[in-house]
PDB file of C-alpha atoms in Angstrom:
ATOM      1  CA  GLY L   1     -42.463  27.708  17.264  1.00 46.00           C
ATOM      2  CA  ASN L   2     -41.682  28.872  13.777  1.00 48.00           C
ATOM      3  CA  GLY L   3     -37.785  29.237  14.458  1.00 46.00           C
ATOM      4  CA  ASN L   4     -37.975  31.702  11.386  1.00 48.00           C
ATOM      5  CA  GLY L   5     -36.056  34.546  12.895  1.00 45.00           C
ATOM      6  CA  ASN L   6     -36.194  35.176  16.660  1.00 46.00           C
ATOM      7  CA  GLY L   7     -33.167  32.980  17.125  1.00 43.00           C
ATOM      8  CA  ASN L   8     -30.879  35.432  15.279  1.00 45.00           C
ATOM      9  CA  GLY L   9     -29.580  37.350  18.255  1.00 44.00           C
ATOM     10  CA  ASN L  10     -30.946  36.740  21.704  1.00 46.00           C
ATOM     11  CA  GLY L  11     -31.654  33.036  21.589  1.00 43.00           C
ATOM     12  CA  ASN L  12     -35.161  33.414  23.296  1.00 45.00           C
ATOM     13  CA  GLY L  13     -37.230  33.307  20.175  1.00 44.00           C
ATOM     14  CA  ASN L  14     -39.788  30.691  19.068  1.00 47.00           C
ATOM     15  CA  GLY L  15     -37.488  27.386  18.376  1.00 47.00           C
ATOM     16  CA  GLY L  16     -34.202  29.673  17.974  1.00 48.00           C
ATOM     17  CA  PHE L  17     -31.019  29.357  19.799  1.00 47.00           C
ATOM     18  CA  ALA L  18     -28.284  31.030  17.514  1.00 50.00           C
ATOM     19  CA  GLY L  19     -27.557  33.530  20.628  1.00 50.00           C
ATOM     20  CA  GLY L  20     -26.141  30.941  22.914  1.00 55.00           C
ATOM     21  CA  ASP L  21     -29.243  30.303  25.135  1.00 55.00           C
ATOM     22  CA  ILE L  22     -31.845  27.564  24.922  1.00 57.00           C
ATOM     23  CA  GLY L  23     -34.897  28.571  26.851  1.00 63.00           C
ATOM     24  CA  ASN L  24     -33.448  29.883  30.258  1.00 65.00           C
ATOM     25  CA  VAL L  25     -30.389  27.855  29.972  1.00 60.00           C
ATOM     26  CA  ASN L  26     -26.919  29.760  28.942  1.00 62.00           C
ATOM     27  CA  LEU L  27     -24.880  27.468  27.085  1.00 61.00           C
ATOM     28  CA  THR L  28     -21.746  29.623  27.497  1.00 66.00           C
ATOM     29  CA  GLU L  29     -21.934  29.470  31.441  1.00 71.00           C
ATOM     30  CA  SER L  30     -23.509  26.278  32.325  1.00 73.00           C
ATOM     31  CA  GLU L  31     -21.550  23.602  34.080  1.00 79.00           C
ATOM     32  CA  ILE L  32     -22.342  20.383  32.263  1.00 81.00           C
ATOM     33  CA  MET L  33     -19.685  17.937  33.910  1.00 87.00           C
ATOM     34  CA  THR L  34     -17.133  17.669  36.670  1.00 90.00           C
ATOM     35  CA  ILE L  35     -14.023  15.301  36.241  1.00 89.00           C
ATOM     36  CA  THR L  36     -12.190  14.129  39.146  1.00 88.00           C
ATOM     37  CA  ILE L  37      -8.710  12.625  39.007  1.00 86.00           C
ATOM     38  CA  ASP L  38      -7.334  10.171  41.733  1.00 83.00           C
ATOM     39  CA  ASP L  39      -3.910   9.386  41.447  1.00 82.00           C
ATOM     40  CA  SER L  40      -3.459   7.945  44.841  1.00 83.00           C
ATOM     41  CA  GLN L  41      -3.249   4.362  43.462  1.00 81.00           C
ATOM     42  CA  THR L  42      -1.487   2.749  40.582  1.00 81.00           C
ATOM     43  CA  LEU L  43      -3.406   0.155  38.352  1.00 81.00           C
ATOM     44  CA  ALA L  44      -1.681  -2.502  36.612  1.00 86.00           C
ATOM     45  CA  ALA L  45      -2.212  -2.422  32.855  1.00 86.00           C
ATOM     46  CA  PRO L  46      -4.682  -4.786  31.749  1.00 88.00           C
ATOM     47  CA  ASP L  47      -4.191  -7.868  29.848  1.00 91.00           C
ATOM     48  CA  LEU L  48      -5.329  -7.110  26.214  1.00 90.00           C
ATOM     49  CA  PRO L  49      -6.947 -10.160  24.316  1.00 92.00           C
ATOM     50  CA  VAL L  50      -5.083 -11.244  21.122  1.00 89.00           C
ATOM     51  CA  PHE L  51      -7.253 -10.080  18.075  1.00 88.00           C
ATOM     52  CA  ASN L  52      -6.763 -12.201  14.856  1.00 85.00           C
ATOM     53  CA  PRO L  53      -8.991 -10.609  12.229  1.00 83.00           C
ATOM     54  CA  ALA L  54     -10.299 -12.814   9.488  1.00 85.00           C
ATOM     55  CA  ARG L  55      -8.579 -12.004   6.481  1.00 82.00           C
ATOM     56  CA  PRO L  56     -10.245 -11.838   3.003  1.00 85.00           C
ATOM     57  CA  CYS L  57      -9.133 -14.192   0.359  1.00 81.00           C
ATOM     58  CA  TYR L  58      -6.803 -11.740  -1.358  1.00 82.00           C
ATOM     59  CA  LEU L  59      -4.821 -11.106   1.938  1.00 89.00           C
ATOM     60  CA  THR L  60      -4.076 -14.723   2.731  1.00 91.00           C
ATOM     61  CA  ASP L  61      -0.865 -15.414   4.505  1.00 94.00           C
ATOM     62  CA  VAL L  62       1.343 -16.868   1.775  1.00 96.00           C
ATOM     63  CA  ARG L  63       4.596 -17.154   3.554  1.00 97.00           C
ATOM     64  CA  ASP L  64       4.476 -20.906   3.540  1.00 96.00           C
ATOM     65  CA  ALA L  65       2.571 -21.220   0.231  1.00 97.00           C
ATOM     66  CA  ASP L  66       3.851 -23.129  -2.780  1.00 97.00           C
ATOM     67  CA  VAL L  67       5.010 -20.623  -5.410  1.00 98.00           C
ATOM     68  CA  ALA L  68       4.451 -20.803  -9.277  1.00 98.00           C
ATOM     69  CA  GLY L  69       7.328 -18.761 -10.130  1.00 97.00           C
ATOM     70  CA  SER L  70      10.004 -16.350  -8.801  1.00 98.00           C
ATOM     71  CA  GLY L  71      12.567 -13.748 -10.000  1.00 98.00           C
ATOM     72  CA  GLU L  72      14.284 -10.570  -9.200  1.00 98.00           C
ATOM     73  CA  LEU L  73      12.760  -7.062  -9.809  1.00 98.00           C
ATOM     74  CA  GLY L  74      15.075  -4.019  -9.695  1.00 97.00           C
ATOM     75  CA  LEU L  75      14.116  -0.426  -9.355  1.00 97.00           C
ATOM     76  CA  GLU L  76      17.200   0.722 -11.066  1.00 96.00           C
ATOM     77  CA  THR L  77      18.865   4.161 -11.822  1.00 95.00           C
ATOM     78  CA  GLY L  78      22.168   5.064 -13.606  1.00 91.00           C
ATOM     79  CA  GLN L  79      23.523   7.372 -16.307  1.00 89.00           C
ATOM     80  CA  GLY L  80      20.314   9.557 -16.165  1.00 90.00           C
ATOM     81  CA  THR L  81      18.068   6.355 -16.726  1.00 95.00           C
ATOM     82  CA  PHE L  82      15.257   5.305 -14.504  1.00 97.00           C
ATOM     83  CA  LYS L  83      13.590   1.823 -15.181  1.00 98.00           C
ATOM     84  CA  VAL L  84      12.100  -1.380 -13.616  1.00 98.00           C
ATOM     85  CA  THR L  85      13.826  -4.587 -14.476  1.00 98.00           C
ATOM     86  CA  TRP L  86      13.005  -8.451 -14.211  1.00 98.00           C
ATOM     87  CA  ASN L  87      15.745 -10.603 -13.809  1.00 98.00           C
ATOM     88  CA  GLY L  88      18.138  -7.933 -15.136  1.00 96.00           C
ATOM     89  CA  ALA L  89      16.074  -7.249 -18.356  1.00 96.00           C
ATOM     90  CA  GLY L  90      13.900  -4.250 -19.135  1.00 96.00           C
ATOM     91  CA  ASP L  91      13.848  -0.756 -20.651  1.00 96.00           C
ATOM     92  CA  ALA L  92      12.865   2.499 -19.350  1.00 97.00           C
ATOM     93  CA  MET L  93       9.236   2.954 -20.131  1.00 97.00           C
ATOM     94  CA  THR L  94       9.518   6.523 -21.390  1.00 96.00           C
ATOM     95  CA  GLU L  95       7.178   8.103 -23.840  1.00 94.00           C
ATOM     96  CA  ALA L  96      10.054   8.084 -26.460  1.00 95.00           C
ATOM     97  CA  ASN L  97      10.572   4.395 -25.875  1.00 96.00           C
ATOM     98  CA  ILE L  98       6.947   3.435 -25.959  1.00 95.00           C
ATOM     99  CA  GLU L  99       6.248   5.239 -29.217  1.00 95.00           C
ATOM    100  CA  HIS L 100       9.445   3.961 -30.845  1.00 91.00           C
ATOM    101  CA  ASN L 101       8.736   2.556 -34.234  1.00 86.00           C
ATOM    102  CA  GLY L 102       5.013   3.487 -33.911  1.00 92.00           C
ATOM    103  CA  GLY L 103       4.466   1.553 -30.897  1.00 94.00           C
ATOM    104  CA  ASP L 104       2.068   2.350 -27.892  1.00 94.00           C
ATOM    105  CA  LEU L 105       1.120   0.861 -24.546  1.00 91.00           C
ATOM    106  CA  ARG L 106      -0.830  -2.041 -26.159  1.00 91.00           C
ATOM    107  CA  THR L 107       2.461  -3.002 -27.980  1.00 94.00           C
ATOM    108  CA  TRP L 108       4.839  -2.576 -25.070  1.00 96.00           C
ATOM    109  CA  PRO L 109       6.688  -5.874 -24.134  1.00 96.00           C
ATOM    110  CA  ALA L 110       5.728  -7.301 -20.680  1.00 97.00           C
ATOM    111  CA  LEU L 111       8.614  -7.992 -18.225  1.00 97.00           C
ATOM    112  CA  ALA L 112       6.936 -11.404 -17.376  1.00 97.00           C
ATOM    113  CA  SER L 113       3.865 -13.402 -17.603  1.00 98.00           C
ATOM    114  CA  TRP L 114       2.064 -14.761 -14.443  1.00 98.00           C
ATOM    115  CA  ASN L 115      -0.857 -16.932 -14.329  1.00 98.00           C
ATOM    116  CA  VAL L 116      -3.914 -15.768 -12.585  1.00 97.00           C
ATOM    117  CA  GLY L 117      -4.794 -17.678  -9.352  1.00 95.00           C
ATOM    118  CA  ALA L 118      -1.226 -18.413  -8.044  1.00 96.00           C
ATOM    119  CA  VAL L 119       1.501 -17.220  -5.925  1.00 97.00           C
ATOM    120  CA  TYR L 120       4.663 -15.552  -7.071  1.00 98.00           C
ATOM    121  CA  GLU L 121       7.860 -14.687  -5.064  1.00 98.00           C
ATOM    122  CA  VAL L 122       9.876 -11.485  -6.058  1.00 98.00           C
ATOM    123  CA  GLN L 123      13.135 -10.342  -4.606  1.00 98.00           C
ATOM    124  CA  VAL L 124      13.115  -6.593  -4.821  1.00 98.00           C
ATOM    125  CA  SER L 125      16.073  -4.307  -4.812  1.00 97.00           C
ATOM    126  CA  GLY L 126      16.122  -0.442  -4.854  1.00 97.00           C
ATOM    127  CA  ILE L 127      13.185  -0.299  -2.419  1.00 96.00           C
ATOM    128  CA  ASN L 128      15.220   1.872  -0.068  1.00 96.00           C
ATOM    129  CA  ALA L 129      14.980   4.955  -2.602  1.00 96.00           C
ATOM    130  CA  HIS L 130      11.993   4.125  -4.563  1.00 97.00           C
ATOM    131  CA  PRO L 131       8.415   3.256  -3.347  1.00 98.00           C
ATOM    132  CA  LEU L 132       7.432   0.095  -5.033  1.00 98.00           C
ATOM    133  CA  HIS L 133       3.704   0.017  -6.210  1.00 98.00           C
ATOM    134  CA  PHE L 134       1.796  -2.798  -7.981  1.00 98.00           C
ATOM    135  CA  HIS L 135      -1.528  -1.978  -9.606  1.00 97.00           C
ATOM    136  CA  VAL L 136      -4.353  -4.754  -9.116  1.00 96.00           C
ATOM    137  CA  ASN L 137      -2.962  -6.896  -6.383  1.00 96.00           C
ATOM    138  CA  PRO L 138      -1.302  -6.367  -3.110  1.00 97.00           C
ATOM    139  CA  TYR L 139       1.675  -8.211  -1.708  1.00 98.00           C
ATOM    140  CA  GLN L 140       3.037  -9.548   1.394  1.00 98.00           C
ATOM    141  CA  ILE L 141       6.599  -9.083   2.751  1.00 98.00           C
ATOM    142  CA  VAL L 142       8.142 -12.406   3.330  1.00 98.00           C
ATOM    143  CA  ASP L 143      11.611 -11.838   4.088  1.00 98.00           C
ATOM    144  CA  MET L 144      13.984  -8.888   4.901  1.00 97.00           C
ATOM    145  CA  PRO L 145      17.401  -8.540   6.471  1.00 96.00           C
ATOM    146  CA  GLU L 146      15.943  -7.243   9.763  1.00 95.00           C
ATOM    147  CA  ALA L 147      12.661  -8.316  11.310  1.00 93.00           C
ATOM    148  CA  SER L 148      11.089  -4.951  11.024  1.00 95.00           C
ATOM    149  CA  TYR L 149      12.114  -1.394   9.880  1.00 95.00           C
ATOM    150  CA  GLY L 150      10.761   2.180  10.586  1.00 93.00           C
ATOM    151  CA  ASP L 151      10.782   1.794  14.316  1.00 92.00           C
ATOM    152  CA  GLY L 152       8.703  -1.496  13.999  1.00 92.00           C
ATOM    153  CA  PHE L 153       6.172  -0.154  11.696  1.00 94.00           C
ATOM    154  CA  PHE L 154       7.175  -2.508   8.611  1.00 96.00           C
ATOM    155  CA  LYS L 155       7.330  -6.068   9.624  1.00 96.00           C
ATOM    156  CA  ILE L 156       7.559  -9.350   8.073  1.00 97.00           C
ATOM    157  CA  GLY L 157       4.102 -10.631   7.207  1.00 96.00           C
ATOM    158  CA  ASP L 158       2.553  -7.231   6.426  1.00 95.00           C
ATOM    159  CA  PHE L 159       0.626  -6.476   3.123  1.00 96.00           C
ATOM    160  CA  HIS L 160       1.203  -3.442   1.207  1.00 97.00           C
ATOM    161  CA  ASP L 161       0.449  -2.001  -2.304  1.00 95.00           C
ATOM    162  CA  THR L 162       3.116   0.726  -1.845  1.00 97.00           C
ATOM    163  CA  LEU L 163       6.270   0.199   0.248  1.00 97.00           C
ATOM    164  CA  LEU L 164       9.418   2.417   0.831  1.00 97.00           C
ATOM    165  CA  LEU L 165      12.064   1.267   3.473  1.00 97.00           C
ATOM    166  CA  SER L 166      14.168   4.094   3.516  1.00 94.00           C
ATOM    167  CA  ASP L 167      16.345   2.769   6.461  1.00 93.00           C
ATOM    168  CA  LEU L 168      17.318  -0.366   4.536  1.00 94.00           C
ATOM    169  CA  ALA L 169      20.794  -0.516   3.124  1.00 88.00           C
ATOM    170  CA  GLY L 170      20.833   0.226  -0.718  1.00 81.00           C
ATOM    171  CA  SER L 171      22.332  -3.071  -1.509  1.00 84.00           C
ATOM    172  CA  ASP L 172      20.028  -5.162   0.571  1.00 94.00           C
ATOM    173  CA  PRO L 173      17.089  -6.575  -1.252  1.00 95.00           C
ATOM    174  CA  ILE L 174      13.708  -7.866   0.253  1.00 98.00           C
ATOM    175  CA  LYS L 175      11.259 -10.741  -0.596  1.00 98.00           C
ATOM    176  CA  ILE L 176       7.609 -10.204  -1.271  1.00 98.00           C
ATOM    177  CA  ARG L 177       4.776 -12.579  -2.384  1.00 98.00           C
ATOM    178  CA  MET L 178       1.776 -11.838  -4.410  1.00 98.00           C
ATOM    179  CA  ILE L 179      -1.358 -13.711  -5.189  1.00 96.00           C
ATOM    180  CA  THR L 180      -2.448 -12.932  -8.477  1.00 96.00           C
ATOM    181  CA  ASP L 181      -6.073 -12.815  -7.754  1.00 92.00           C
ATOM    182  CA  ARG L 182      -8.997 -13.041 -10.351  1.00 93.00           C
ATOM    183  CA  PHE L 183      -7.952 -10.427 -12.730  1.00 95.00           C
ATOM    184  CA  ALA L 184      -6.171 -11.103 -16.004  1.00 97.00           C
ATOM    185  CA  GLY L 185      -4.664  -8.523 -18.234  1.00 96.00           C
ATOM    186  CA  LYS L 186      -1.745  -6.031 -17.948  1.00 96.00           C
ATOM    187  CA  MET L 187      -0.447  -5.356 -14.450  1.00 97.00           C
ATOM    188  CA  PHE L 188       1.551  -2.080 -13.986  1.00 97.00           C
ATOM    189  CA  VAL L 189       4.341  -1.813 -11.444  1.00 98.00           C
ATOM    190  CA  HIS L 190       6.251   1.517 -10.916  1.00 98.00           C
ATOM    191  CA  CYS L 191       8.148   3.765  -8.480  1.00 98.00           C
ATOM    192  CA  HIS L 192       5.519   5.943  -6.726  1.00 97.00           C
ATOM    193  CA  ILE L 193       7.588   8.940  -6.908  1.00 97.00           C
ATOM    194  CA  LEU L 194       5.790  10.129  -9.777  1.00 95.00           C
ATOM    195  CA  ALA L 195       8.774  12.238 -11.472  1.00 96.00           C
ATOM    196  CA  HIS L 196      10.693   8.819 -11.453  1.00 97.00           C
ATOM    197  CA  GLU L 197       7.737   7.055 -13.148  1.00 96.00           C
ATOM    198  CA  ASP L 198       7.454   9.858 -15.733  1.00 95.00           C
ATOM    199  CA  MET L 199      11.186   9.339 -16.390  1.00 97.00           C
ATOM    200  CA  GLY L 200      10.719   5.655 -17.130  1.00 97.00           C
ATOM    201  CA  MET L 201      10.603   3.806 -13.782  1.00 98.00           C
ATOM    202  CA  MET L 202       7.528   1.672 -14.856  1.00 97.00           C
ATOM    203  CA  ASN L 203       6.844  -1.611 -16.500  1.00 98.00           C
ATOM    204  CA  VAL L 204       4.060  -4.253 -17.082  1.00 98.00           C
ATOM    205  CA  ILE L 205       3.640  -7.825 -16.229  1.00 98.00           C
ATOM    206  CA  ASP L 206       1.053  -9.899 -18.120  1.00 98.00           C
ATOM    207  CA  LEU L 207      -1.291 -11.744 -15.933  1.00 98.00           C
ATOM    208  CA  ILE L 208      -2.562 -14.626 -18.127  1.00 98.00           C
ATOM    209  CA  GLY L 209      -4.856 -17.716 -17.698  1.00 97.00           C
ATOM    210  CA  THR L 210      -8.519 -17.856 -16.646  1.00 95.00           C
ATOM    211  CA  GLU L 211     -10.216 -14.609 -15.683  1.00 96.00           C
ATOM    212  CA  GLY L 212     -11.725 -15.197 -12.155  1.00 94.00           C
ATOM    213  CA  ALA L 213      -9.309 -17.932 -11.144  1.00 94.00           C
ATOM    214  CA  LEU L 214      -8.832 -18.048  -7.383  1.00 90.00           C
ATOM    215  CA  PHE L 215      -5.644 -19.166  -5.530  1.00 89.00           C
TER     216      PHE L 215
END
């Protein structure tokens, strides 16, 4: 059939079915399935197989790996300032601070320098109020005061690129590890509440060494 117009209302046209019928079958009234539920017996839950997915190289479990370096990263607020610090040092990355004395993003001093193709361990504080986000590389949770948070959703061994643990006590830190995989250059770290980021809770880590290096 040509299907060019006879299907606009009655569904009986050549190739048309817009009216609810296909040939002599009325789709709105036809029974296509019957489901019978039998609750006379209770079946035991089946044993599900353990599934261990093959991880890509950048999600390698590094809880037992040798680390190339470590330090403390703070998501800090106080007296109207928002900033990311490394071992207690670091300025708020506000527009005014960046452009002070004619500076720009290219001249902003990095918090630290990490070699490409290595593992670094970071003790993070403030993650109960500020979602921690790194550009470029994901990170793995390797230690927390409890084995899990968020009704079991956040667990030791999990990988994230952004993480907020709102039920973590404010004074409690966690530890993460990161593989600095392949890419050299500036890696930004910031609070993922964008208003906090705009007020200065952002900074830079320099990834140095050989571009393309793997752990």
